[in-house]
Amino acid sequence: MKSLKDTLAGSYLFKDVGSREIDVLLQKIPYTIKNYHAGGIIRFQGDEYDHLCIIVSGEVDAHIRHGNGKTIKIESLKAPDPLAAGILFADNNYLPVTVTAKTDASLLNISRETVLYLCRQYRSFLLAYMKDMGNKIVFLAEKIKHFQFNTIRQKIASYLLEQRSRQRLDSVTLSYTKETLAEIFGVTRPALSRVFGELAEDGIIQPEGKLIHLLKPDLLAGILDEGDEA
Amino acid sequence: MKSLKDTLAGSYLFKDVGSREIDVLLQKIPYTIKNYHAGGIIRFQGDEYDHLCIIVSGEVDAHIRHGNGKTIKIESLKAPDPLAAGILFADNNYLPVTVTAKTDASLLNISRETVLYLCRQYRSFLLAYMKDMGNKIVFLAEKIKHFQFNTIRQKIASYLLEQRSRQRLDSVTLSYTKETLAEIFGVTRPALSRVFGELAEDGIIQPEGKLIHLLKPDLLAGILDEGDEA
């Protein structure tokens, strides 16, 4: 079993702090560790989230329970992922999910005040935290932008045209992996690949690894209006 | 015309730093100020955003240009608002909007490195920045959650039931103003008020200022399934 120090040294928040320094700070900062048996409830949806929780061993599941009683699994997290780092400082800092232990699991809890201390003490910790929140904001904003388009074809066309205007080239590099793109679009990975394939067959794009040549940008733009008359 | 110090002292990022200390830090940190005439373009959609820009005088508009050429105004900002503080630290730190000067305007530019310095130097600046990003994440996540419901009636029902489970009371306090709720739901303020009124007439809820008594939570839950068979 990994030591707490080694686990944290492998997390994106602490990875550049250095494992010797992690030893030092663990002597200085207040924290608690709680252990959960597989199946146990760690946090309820709606709980106030005022301590940063970092999974230090095991795996957890996050579920959303809707008002009508339906429960949907959102994601699995495992050591050394933190839970919901983004909402720790929000005014409405309530967990949007119920978190349960998928396996036996241990969680480290650090108060908001201590997180601020770590941010001020360690530039790399601050930068990692800011980057994580910034990436979350961009991810959610992209997701919202693509809701307005109904078909995967339109979502891909809109995304590629945006990359084209951003990168100012007719051959664009995907800014996300296909897994993440599928997640942003709210579609499955195979469905995404099938539509990429169709666009290639139609001679509109020509994929070459992470690079996509936009052979007919005008036809891509036309896709955005498809079905508008319906 | 307000001094730079007084303008910053009125912004949410600097408000607790104190105006004497703002004087001190303006001597120490590198920054630039750029002036724009009304109608001028400040930043293009797709531009890399690697300096925090704070409007120190005047007003700006943010527009989105879609792939098919349509342009939509997203919001207006005025001194002392910052632009896009949330994406400054994202890996894909590209502006999602084109920013133009609505009136003559001046913008202060501070590098990412200097923002990190300010975060480490001033606890209140760090806390305000984290809070702003956290609130943005919660706002966007709420917006996504309510996309799945088609009608305003469903969006309100889902929101109220969530507040009920969070606050563990049958009388819930709105966590947002009605303006912000309308924005989250992507509907107009009058449309939102009309549906609140209908739910009250039906005897399902009884509003009392910011407090909403949920008289028939079961009927609220039923609303979530309305139209599912359609």
CSV table of C-alpha atoms in Angstrom, one decimal:
chain,number,residue,atom,x,y,z
A,1,MET,CA,0.0,0.0,0.0
A,2,LYS,CA,1.3,3.4,-1.0
A,3,SER,CA,2.2,6.0,1.7
A,4,LEU,CA,0.1,9.1,1.9
A,5,LYS,CA,3.1,11.1,0.7
A,6,ASP,CA,3.6,9.0,-2.4
A,7,THR,CA,-0.1,9.0,-3.2
A,8,LEU,CA,-0.3,12.8,-3.1
A,9,ALA,CA,2.9,13.1,-5.1
A,10,GLY,CA,1.1,11.3,-7.9
A,11,SER,CA,-1.9,13.7,-7.9
A,12,TYR,CA,-2.1,16.6,-10.3
A,13,LEU,CA,-2.5,19.1,-7.4
A,14,PHE,CA,0.7,18.0,-5.6
A,15,LYS,CA,2.8,16.5,-8.4
A,16,ASP,CA,5.1,19.6,-8.7
A,17,VAL,CA,5.3,20.3,-5.0
A,18,GLY,CA,8.0,17.5,-4.6
A,19,SER,CA,7.7,14.5,-2.3
A,20,ARG,CA,10.2,15.8,0.3
A,21,GLU,CA,8.2,19.0,0.6
A,22,ILE,CA,4.9,17.0,0.9
A,23,ASP,CA,6.5,15.3,3.9
A,24,VAL,CA,7.1,18.7,5.5
A,25,LEU,CA,3.7,20.1,4.8
A,26,LEU,CA,1.9,17.0,6.1
A,27,GLN,CA,3.6,17.8,9.5
A,28,LYS,CA,2.3,21.3,9.3
A,29,ILE,CA,-1.3,21.3,8.0
A,30,PRO,CA,-4.4,20.0,9.8
A,31,TYR,CA,-6.1,17.2,7.9
A,32,THR,CA,-8.2,14.1,8.6
A,33,ILE,CA,-8.5,10.7,6.9
A,34,LYS,CA,-11.7,8.7,6.8
A,35,ASN,CA,-12.1,5.1,5.8
A,36,TYR,CA,-15.2,3.7,4.1
A,37,HIS,CA,-16.2,0.1,3.4
A,38,ALA,CA,-17.3,-0.8,-0.1
A,39,GLY,CA,-20.9,0.3,-0.7
A,40,GLY,CA,-20.8,2.9,2.1
A,41,ILE,CA,-22.1,6.4,1.5
A,42,ILE,CA,-19.4,9.0,1.6
A,43,ARG,CA,-21.3,12.2,0.9
A,44,PHE,CA,-25.0,12.9,0.0
A,45,GLN,CA,-26.1,15.0,-2.9
A,46,GLY,CA,-26.9,18.4,-1.5
A,47,ASP,CA,-24.3,18.2,1.3
A,48,GLU,CA,-22.3,21.3,1.8
A,49,TYR,CA,-18.8,20.8,0.4
A,50,ASP,CA,-16.4,22.8,2.6
A,51,HIS,CA,-13.4,20.5,2.8
A,52,LEU,CA,-11.4,19.4,-0.2
A,53,CYS,CA,-11.6,15.6,-0.3
A,54,ILE,CA,-8.9,13.7,-2.0
A,55,ILE,CA,-9.3,9.9,-2.6
A,56,VAL,CA,-6.1,8.4,-1.2
A,57,SER,CA,-7.0,4.8,-1.7
A,58,GLY,CA,-9.8,2.9,-3.5
A,59,GLU,CA,-12.5,4.0,-5.9
A,60,VAL,CA,-15.8,5.9,-5.5
A,61,ASP,CA,-18.9,6.3,-7.7
A,62,ALA,CA,-20.8,9.6,-8.1
A,63,HIS,CA,-24.6,9.3,-8.7
A,64,ILE,CA,-27.3,12.0,-9.4
A,65,ARG,CA,-30.7,11.4,-7.9
A,66,HIS,CA,-33.4,13.4,-9.7
A,67,GLY,CA,-36.5,14.8,-8.1
A,68,ASN,CA,-38.6,12.0,-9.6
A,69,GLY,CA,-36.5,9.4,-7.9
A,70,LYS,CA,-34.4,8.2,-10.9
A,71,THR,CA,-30.7,7.8,-10.1
A,72,ILE,CA,-28.0,8.1,-12.8
A,73,LYS,CA,-24.3,7.2,-12.4
A,74,ILE,CA,-22.2,10.1,-13.5
A,75,GLU,CA,-18.7,9.0,-13.1
A,76,SER,CA,-16.2,6.8,-11.1
A,77,LEU,CA,-13.2,8.4,-9.5
A,78,LYS,CA,-10.1,6.7,-7.9
A,79,ALA,CA,-7.1,7.6,-5.9
A,80,PRO,CA,-5.5,10.2,-6.1
A,81,ASP,CA,-8.4,12.2,-7.7
A,82,PRO,CA,-10.0,15.0,-5.6
A,83,LEU,CA,-13.8,15.3,-5.4
A,84,ALA,CA,-15.4,18.4,-6.8
A,85,ALA,CA,-12.4,20.7,-6.4
A,86,GLY,CA,-14.2,23.3,-8.5
A,87,ILE,CA,-17.1,24.0,-6.2
A,88,LEU,CA,-15.2,24.2,-2.9
A,89,PHE,CA,-15.1,28.0,-3.2
A,90,ALA,CA,-18.5,28.6,-4.7
A,91,ASP,CA,-21.2,30.5,-2.8
A,92,ASN,CA,-23.5,27.6,-3.5
A,93,ASN,CA,-21.0,24.9,-2.5
A,94,TYR,CA,-23.4,22.0,-2.5
A,95,LEU,CA,-22.4,18.6,-3.9
A,96,PRO,CA,-24.4,17.9,-7.1
A,97,VAL,CA,-23.9,14.1,-6.6
A,98,THR,CA,-24.1,11.4,-4.0
A,99,VAL,CA,-20.7,9.7,-3.6
A,100,THR,CA,-20.4,6.1,-2.6
A,101,ALA,CA,-17.5,3.8,-2.0
A,102,LYS,CA,-17.1,1.4,-4.9
A,103,THR,CA,-14.3,-0.5,-3.2
A,104,ASP,CA,-13.0,0.0,0.4
A,105,ALA,CA,-11.7,3.6,0.2
A,106,SER,CA,-9.9,6.3,2.2
A,107,LEU,CA,-10.4,10.0,1.8
A,108,LEU,CA,-8.2,12.9,2.9
A,109,ASN,CA,-10.0,16.0,4.1
A,110,ILE,CA,-8.4,19.5,4.0
A,111,SER,CA,-10.3,22.6,5.0
A,112,ARG,CA,-10.9,25.5,2.6
A,113,GLU,CA,-8.7,27.6,4.8
A,114,THR,CA,-5.8,25.1,4.5
A,115,VAL,CA,-6.3,24.9,0.7
A,116,LEU,CA,-5.8,28.7,0.6
A,117,TYR,CA,-2.7,28.3,2.7
A,118,LEU,CA,-1.3,25.6,0.2
A,119,CYS,CA,-2.1,27.9,-2.7
A,120,ARG,CA,-0.2,30.8,-1.2
A,121,GLN,CA,2.7,28.6,-0.1
A,122,TYR,CA,3.2,26.5,-3.2
A,123,ARG,CA,3.0,28.2,-6.6
A,124,SER,CA,2.7,24.8,-8.4
A,125,PHE,CA,-0.3,23.8,-6.2
A,126,LEU,CA,-2.0,27.1,-6.9
A,127,LEU,CA,-1.3,26.9,-10.7
A,128,ALA,CA,-2.7,23.3,-10.8
A,129,TYR,CA,-5.8,24.3,-8.9
A,130,MET,CA,-6.5,27.3,-11.1
A,131,LYS,CA,-5.8,25.2,-14.2
A,132,ASP,CA,-8.2,22.5,-13.1
A,133,MET,CA,-11.0,25.0,-12.4
A,134,GLY,CA,-10.3,26.8,-15.7
A,135,ASN,CA,-10.4,23.6,-17.7
A,136,LYS,CA,-13.7,22.7,-16.0
A,137,ILE,CA,-15.2,26.1,-17.0
A,138,VAL,CA,-14.1,25.7,-20.6
A,139,PHE,CA,-15.4,22.1,-20.7
A,140,LEU,CA,-18.8,23.0,-19.4
A,141,ALA,CA,-19.1,26.1,-21.7
A,142,GLU,CA,-18.2,23.9,-24.7
A,143,LYS,CA,-20.9,21.4,-23.6
A,144,ILE,CA,-23.5,24.2,-23.5
A,145,LYS,CA,-22.5,25.6,-26.8
A,146,HIS,CA,-23.0,22.2,-28.5
A,147,PHE,CA,-26.4,21.6,-26.9
A,148,GLN,CA,-28.0,24.0,-29.5
A,149,PHE,CA,-27.1,21.6,-32.3
A,150,ASN,CA,-29.3,18.5,-32.6
A,151,THR,CA,-27.2,16.1,-34.6
A,152,ILE,CA,-23.7,14.8,-34.1
A,153,ARG,CA,-22.9,15.9,-37.6
A,154,GLN,CA,-23.8,19.5,-36.6
A,155,LYS,CA,-21.8,19.3,-33.4
A,156,ILE,CA,-18.7,18.1,-35.2
A,157,ALA,CA,-19.1,20.7,-38.0
A,158,SER,CA,-19.5,23.5,-35.4
A,159,TYR,CA,-16.5,22.3,-33.4
A,160,LEU,CA,-14.3,22.0,-36.5
A,161,LEU,CA,-15.3,25.4,-37.8
A,162,GLU,CA,-14.5,27.0,-34.5
A,163,GLN,CA,-11.1,25.3,-34.4
A,164,ARG,CA,-10.5,26.6,-38.0
A,165,SER,CA,-11.2,30.2,-37.0
A,166,ARG,CA,-9.1,29.8,-33.8
A,167,GLN,CA,-6.1,28.1,-35.5
A,168,ARG,CA,-6.5,30.1,-38.7
A,169,LEU,CA,-5.7,27.1,-40.8
A,170,ASP,CA,-7.7,24.7,-43.0
A,171,SER,CA,-6.0,21.8,-41.3
A,172,VAL,CA,-7.0,21.8,-37.7
A,173,THR,CA,-5.6,19.9,-34.7
A,174,LEU,CA,-8.2,18.4,-32.3
A,175,SER,CA,-8.0,20.3,-29.0
A,176,TYR,CA,-9.5,17.3,-27.2
A,177,THR,CA,-9.2,13.5,-27.4
A,178,LYS,CA,-12.1,11.8,-29.2
A,179,GLU,CA,-13.2,10.4,-25.7
A,180,THR,CA,-13.5,13.9,-24.3
A,181,LEU,CA,-15.2,15.3,-27.5
A,182,ALA,CA,-17.8,12.5,-27.2
A,183,GLU,CA,-18.3,13.5,-23.6
A,184,ILE,CA,-18.7,17.2,-24.4
A,185,PHE,CA,-21.2,16.3,-27.2
A,186,GLY,CA,-23.1,13.9,-24.9
A,187,VAL,CA,-22.7,11.0,-27.4
A,188,THR,CA,-21.0,7.7,-27.4
A,189,ARG,CA,-17.5,7.3,-28.7
A,190,PRO,CA,-18.5,4.9,-31.5
A,191,ALA,CA,-21.3,7.2,-32.7
A,192,LEU,CA,-18.8,10.1,-32.8
A,193,SER,CA,-16.3,8.0,-34.9
A,194,ARG,CA,-19.0,6.9,-37.3
A,195,VAL,CA,-20.0,10.5,-38.1
A,196,PHE,CA,-16.3,11.5,-38.5
A,197,GLY,CA,-16.1,8.5,-41.0
A,198,GLU,CA,-19.2,9.7,-42.9
A,199,LEU,CA,-17.8,13.2,-43.2
A,200,ALA,CA,-14.6,11.7,-44.6
A,201,GLU,CA,-16.5,9.5,-47.0
A,202,ASP,CA,-18.4,12.5,-48.3
A,203,GLY,CA,-15.0,14.2,-49.0
A,204,ILE,CA,-15.7,17.0,-46.6
A,205,ILE,CA,-12.9,16.3,-44.2
A,206,GLN,CA,-9.8,14.1,-44.3
A,207,PRO,CA,-8.6,12.9,-40.9
A,208,GLU,CA,-4.9,12.2,-40.4
A,209,GLY,CA,-4.4,11.2,-36.8
A,210,LYS,CA,-5.1,14.2,-34.5
A,211,LEU,CA,-5.0,16.5,-37.6
A,212,ILE,CA,-8.2,17.0,-39.6
A,213,HIS,CA,-7.9,18.5,-43.1
A,214,LEU,CA,-11.1,20.6,-43.8
A,215,LEU,CA,-11.4,19.9,-47.6
A,216,LYS,CA,-14.8,21.7,-48.0
A,217,PRO,CA,-15.3,24.3,-45.2
A,218,ASP,CA,-18.4,25.7,-47.0
A,219,LEU,CA,-20.1,22.3,-46.9
A,220,LEU,CA,-19.3,22.1,-43.2
A,221,ALA,CA,-20.9,25.5,-42.6
A,222,GLY,CA,-23.9,24.3,-44.5
A,223,ILE,CA,-24.4,21.4,-42.1
A,224,LEU,CA,-25.1,23.9,-39.3
A,225,ASP,CA,-28.3,24.9,-41.0
A,226,GLU,CA,-29.5,21.4,-41.8
A,227,GLY,CA,-32.9,20.6,-40.5
A,228,ASP,CA,-33.6,24.3,-39.6
A,229,GLU,CA,-36.6,24.2,-41.9
A,230,ALA,CA,-37.9,21.1,-40.2
B,1,MET,CA,-12.7,60.4,-13.8
B,2,LYS,CA,-11.8,57.8,-11.1
B,3,SER,CA,-8.2,57.0,-10.4
B,4,LEU,CA,-7.0,53.5,-11.3
B,5,LYS,CA,-6.6,52.8,-7.6
B,6,ASP,CA,-10.2,53.7,-6.8
B,7,THR,CA,-11.5,51.8,-9.8
B,8,LEU,CA,-9.7,48.6,-8.7
B,9,ALA,CA,-10.8,49.1,-5.1
B,10,GLY,CA,-14.3,48.9,-6.3
B,11,SER,CA,-13.8,45.6,-8.2
B,12,TYR,CA,-14.6,42.2,-6.6
B,13,LEU,CA,-11.1,40.9,-7.0
B,14,PHE,CA,-9.4,43.8,-5.2
B,15,LYS,CA,-12.1,45.1,-2.9
B,16,ASP,CA,-10.7,43.5,0.2
B,17,VAL,CA,-7.0,44.3,-0.6
B,18,GLY,CA,-7.5,47.9,0.6
B,19,SER,CA,-6.9,51.0,-1.4
B,20,ARG,CA,-3.6,51.9,0.3
B,21,GLU,CA,-2.2,48.4,-0.5
B,22,ILE,CA,-3.4,48.8,-4.1
B,23,ASP,CA,-1.3,51.9,-4.3
B,24,VAL,CA,1.7,49.9,-3.2
B,25,LEU,CA,1.2,47.0,-5.5
B,26,LEU,CA,0.6,49.2,-8.5
B,27,GLN,CA,4.2,50.4,-8.0
B,28,LYS,CA,5.4,46.8,-7.9
B,29,ILE,CA,3.6,44.8,-10.5
B,30,PRO,CA,4.0,45.1,-14.3
B,31,TYR,CA,0.8,46.1,-16.2
B,32,THR,CA,-0.3,47.9,-19.3
B,33,ILE,CA,-3.3,50.0,-20.0
B,34,LYS,CA,-4.8,50.2,-23.5
B,35,ASN,CA,-7.4,52.7,-24.6
B,36,TYR,CA,-10.1,51.9,-27.3
B,37,HIS,CA,-12.5,54.2,-29.1
B,38,ALA,CA,-16.2,53.3,-29.1
B,39,GLY,CA,-16.8,50.6,-31.8
B,40,GLY,CA,-13.2,49.4,-31.8
B,41,ILE,CA,-12.4,45.7,-31.5
B,42,ILE,CA,-10.7,44.8,-28.3
B,43,ARG,CA,-10.2,41.0,-28.7
B,44,PHE,CA,-11.3,38.5,-31.4
B,45,GLN,CA,-13.1,35.3,-30.7
B,46,GLY,CA,-10.4,32.6,-30.7
B,47,ASP,CA,-7.7,34.9,-29.5
B,48,GLU,CA,-5.5,33.4,-26.8
B,49,TYR,CA,-6.3,34.9,-23.4
B,50,ASP,CA,-3.1,35.0,-21.5
B,51,HIS,CA,-3.4,38.3,-19.6
B,52,LEU,CA,-6.2,39.1,-17.2
B,53,CYS,CA,-8.0,42.2,-18.7
B,54,ILE,CA,-9.9,44.4,-16.3
B,55,ILE,CA,-12.1,47.1,-17.7
B,56,VAL,CA,-11.0,50.3,-15.9
B,57,SER,CA,-13.3,52.7,-17.7
B,58,GLY,CA,-16.2,52.5,-20.2
B,59,GLU,CA,-18.3,49.5,-21.4
B,60,VAL,CA,-17.7,46.6,-23.7
B,61,ASP,CA,-19.9,44.1,-25.6
B,62,ALA,CA,-19.2,40.4,-26.0
B,63,HIS,CA,-20.5,38.7,-29.2
B,64,ILE,CA,-20.3,35.1,-30.4
B,65,ARG,CA,-19.9,34.5,-34.2
B,66,HIS,CA,-21.1,31.1,-35.2
B,67,GLY,CA,-19.6,29.0,-38.0
B,68,ASN,CA,-22.5,29.9,-40.3
B,69,GLY,CA,-21.8,33.6,-39.9
B,70,LYS,CA,-24.6,34.5,-37.4
B,71,THR,CA,-23.5,36.8,-34.6
B,72,ILE,CA,-25.2,36.9,-31.2
B,73,LYS,CA,-24.6,39.4,-28.4
B,74,ILE,CA,-23.9,37.5,-25.2
B,75,GLU,CA,-23.4,40.3,-22.6
B,76,SER,CA,-22.2,43.8,-21.8
B,77,LEU,CA,-19.5,44.4,-19.2
B,78,LYS,CA,-18.4,47.6,-17.7
B,79,ALA,CA,-15.7,49.0,-15.4
B,80,PRO,CA,-14.5,47.4,-13.1
B,81,ASP,CA,-15.4,44.0,-14.5
B,82,PRO,CA,-12.7,41.6,-15.6
B,83,LEU,CA,-13.0,39.7,-18.9
B,84,ALA,CA,-13.1,35.9,-18.8
B,85,ALA,CA,-11.2,35.5,-15.5
B,86,GLY,CA,-12.2,31.8,-15.5
B,87,ILE,CA,-10.4,30.8,-18.7
B,88,LEU,CA,-7.1,32.6,-18.0
B,89,PHE,CA,-5.6,29.4,-16.6
B,90,ALA,CA,-7.3,26.8,-18.8
B,91,ASP,CA,-5.2,24.7,-21.2
B,92,ASN,CA,-7.5,25.8,-24.0
B,93,ASN,CA,-7.4,29.5,-23.0
B,94,TYR,CA,-9.1,30.9,-26.1
B,95,LEU,CA,-11.7,33.6,-25.9
B,96,PRO,CA,-15.2,32.3,-26.8
B,97,VAL,CA,-16.3,35.8,-27.8
B,98,THR,CA,-15.3,38.8,-29.7
B,99,VAL,CA,-15.1,41.9,-27.4
B,100,THR,CA,-15.8,45.3,-28.8
B,101,ALA,CA,-15.8,48.8,-27.1
B,102,LYS,CA,-19.4,49.9,-26.6
B,103,THR,CA,-18.2,53.3,-25.4
B,104,ASP,CA,-14.6,54.7,-25.2
B,105,ALA,CA,-12.9,52.2,-22.9
B,106,SER,CA,-9.6,51.5,-21.1
B,107,LEU,CA,-8.4,48.0,-20.2
B,108,LEU,CA,-5.8,47.0,-17.7
B,109,ASN,CA,-3.7,44.0,-18.6
B,110,ILE,CA,-2.0,41.8,-16.0
B,111,SER,CA,0.0,38.7,-17.0
B,112,ARG,CA,-0.9,35.3,-15.7
B,113,GLU,CA,2.3,35.2,-13.8
B,114,THR,CA,1.4,38.5,-12.0
B,115,VAL,CA,-2.1,37.1,-11.2
B,116,LEU,CA,-0.4,34.2,-9.5
B,117,TYR,CA,1.8,36.6,-7.6
B,118,LEU,CA,-1.2,38.6,-6.5
B,119,CYS,CA,-3.0,35.4,-5.4
B,120,ARG,CA,0.0,34.4,-3.3
B,121,GLN,CA,0.5,37.9,-1.9
B,122,TYR,CA,-3.1,38.7,-1.0
B,123,ARG,CA,-5.4,36.1,0.5
B,124,SER,CA,-8.5,38.2,-0.3
B,125,PHE,CA,-7.6,38.4,-4.0
B,126,LEU,CA,-7.0,34.6,-4.1
B,127,LEU,CA,-10.3,33.9,-2.3
B,128,ALA,CA,-12.2,36.3,-4.6
B,129,TYR,CA,-10.6,34.7,-7.7
B,130,MET,CA,-11.4,31.1,-6.5
B,131,LYS,CA,-14.9,32.1,-5.6
B,132,ASP,CA,-15.5,33.7,-9.0
B,133,MET,CA,-14.3,30.5,-10.8
B,134,GLY,CA,-16.3,28.3,-8.4
B,135,ASN,CA,-19.5,30.3,-9.0
B,136,LYS,CA,-19.0,30.1,-12.7
B,137,ILE,CA,-18.6,26.3,-12.6
B,138,VAL,CA,-21.8,25.9,-10.5
B,139,PHE,CA,-23.7,28.3,-12.8
B,140,LEU,CA,-22.7,26.4,-15.9
B,141,ALA,CA,-23.4,23.0,-14.3
B,142,GLU,CA,-26.9,24.2,-13.3
B,143,LYS,CA,-27.5,25.4,-16.8
B,144,ILE,CA,-26.6,22.0,-18.2
B,145,LYS,CA,-28.7,20.1,-15.7
B,146,HIS,CA,-31.8,22.1,-16.7
B,147,PHE,CA,-31.3,21.6,-20.5
B,148,GLN,CA,-32.7,18.1,-20.1
B,149,PHE,CA,-36.1,19.5,-19.2
B,150,ASN,CA,-38.1,21.0,-22.0
B,151,THR,CA,-40.6,23.2,-20.4
B,152,ILE,CA,-40.1,26.1,-17.9
B,153,ARG,CA,-42.5,24.3,-15.6
B,154,GLN,CA,-40.2,21.3,-15.5
B,155,LYS,CA,-37.1,23.4,-15.0
B,156,ILE,CA,-38.7,25.2,-12.0
B,157,ALA,CA,-40.0,21.9,-10.6
B,158,SER,CA,-36.6,20.3,-10.8
B,159,TYR,CA,-34.9,23.3,-9.3
B,160,LEU,CA,-37.4,23.5,-6.4
B,161,LEU,CA,-37.2,19.8,-5.6
B,162,GLU,CA,-33.4,20.0,-5.6
B,163,GLN,CA,-33.5,22.9,-3.2
B,164,ARG,CA,-36.0,21.0,-1.0
B,165,SER,CA,-33.6,18.0,-0.8
B,166,ARG,CA,-30.7,20.3,-0.2
B,167,GLN,CA,-32.4,22.5,2.4
B,168,ARG,CA,-34.3,19.6,3.9
B,169,LEU,CA,-37.4,21.8,4.3
B,170,ASP,CA,-40.8,22.0,2.5
B,171,SER,CA,-40.3,25.8,2.4
B,172,VAL,CA,-37.2,26.6,0.3
B,173,THR,CA,-35.2,29.8,-0.1
B,174,LEU,CA,-34.3,30.6,-3.7
B,175,SER,CA,-30.5,30.3,-4.0
B,176,TYR,CA,-30.5,32.7,-7.0
B,177,THR,CA,-32.4,35.9,-7.9
B,178,LYS,CA,-35.1,35.4,-10.5
B,179,GLU,CA,-33.0,37.2,-13.0
B,180,THR,CA,-30.2,34.7,-12.6
B,181,LEU,CA,-32.6,31.7,-12.5
B,182,ALA,CA,-34.1,32.9,-15.9
B,183,GLU,CA,-30.5,33.1,-17.2
B,184,ILE,CA,-29.7,29.6,-16.0
B,185,PHE,CA,-32.9,28.2,-17.6
B,186,GLY,CA,-32.3,30.2,-20.8
B,187,VAL,CA,-35.7,31.9,-20.7
B,188,THR,CA,-37.0,35.4,-20.2
B,189,ARG,CA,-37.7,36.9,-16.8
B,190,PRO,CA,-41.4,37.5,-17.6
B,191,ALA,CA,-41.9,33.9,-18.8
B,192,LEU,CA,-40.3,32.6,-15.6
B,193,SER,CA,-42.6,34.7,-13.4
B,194,ARG,CA,-45.6,33.7,-15.4
B,195,VAL,CA,-44.9,30.0,-14.7
B,196,PHE,CA,-44.2,30.7,-11.0
B,197,GLY,CA,-47.6,32.4,-11.0
B,198,GLU,CA,-49.3,29.4,-12.7
B,199,LEU,CA,-47.8,26.9,-10.2
B,200,ALA,CA,-49.1,29.2,-7.4
B,201,GLU,CA,-52.6,29.4,-8.9
B,202,ASP,CA,-52.7,25.6,-9.2
B,203,GLY,CA,-52.0,25.5,-5.4
B,204,ILE,CA,-48.7,23.6,-5.9
B,205,ILE,CA,-46.5,26.3,-4.5
B,206,GLN,CA,-47.0,29.5,-2.4
B,207,PRO,CA,-44.4,32.1,-3.0
B,208,GLU,CA,-43.6,34.5,-0.1
B,209,GLY,CA,-40.8,36.8,-1.3
B,210,LYS,CA,-37.6,34.7,-1.7
B,211,LEU,CA,-39.3,31.9,0.3
B,212,ILE,CA,-41.3,29.4,-1.7
B,213,HIS,CA,-43.6,27.0,0.3
B,214,LEU,CA,-43.9,23.7,-1.5
B,215,LEU,CA,-47.5,22.8,-0.8
B,216,LYS,CA,-47.7,19.7,-3.0
B,217,PRO,CA,-44.2,18.3,-3.6
B,218,ASP,CA,-45.7,15.1,-5.1
B,219,LEU,CA,-47.3,17.1,-7.9
B,220,LEU,CA,-44.0,19.0,-8.4
B,221,ALA,CA,-42.3,15.6,-8.9
B,222,GLY,CA,-45.0,14.5,-11.3
B,223,ILE,CA,-44.3,17.6,-13.5
B,224,LEU,CA,-40.8,16.2,-14.3
B,225,ASP,CA,-42.4,13.3,-16.2
B,226,GLU,CA,-44.9,15.5,-18.1
B,227,GLY,CA,-44.6,14.9,-21.8
B,228,ASP,CA,-42.4,11.9,-21.4
B,229,GLU,CA,-44.9,9.8,-23.3
B,230,ALA,CA,-45.0,12.4,-26.2
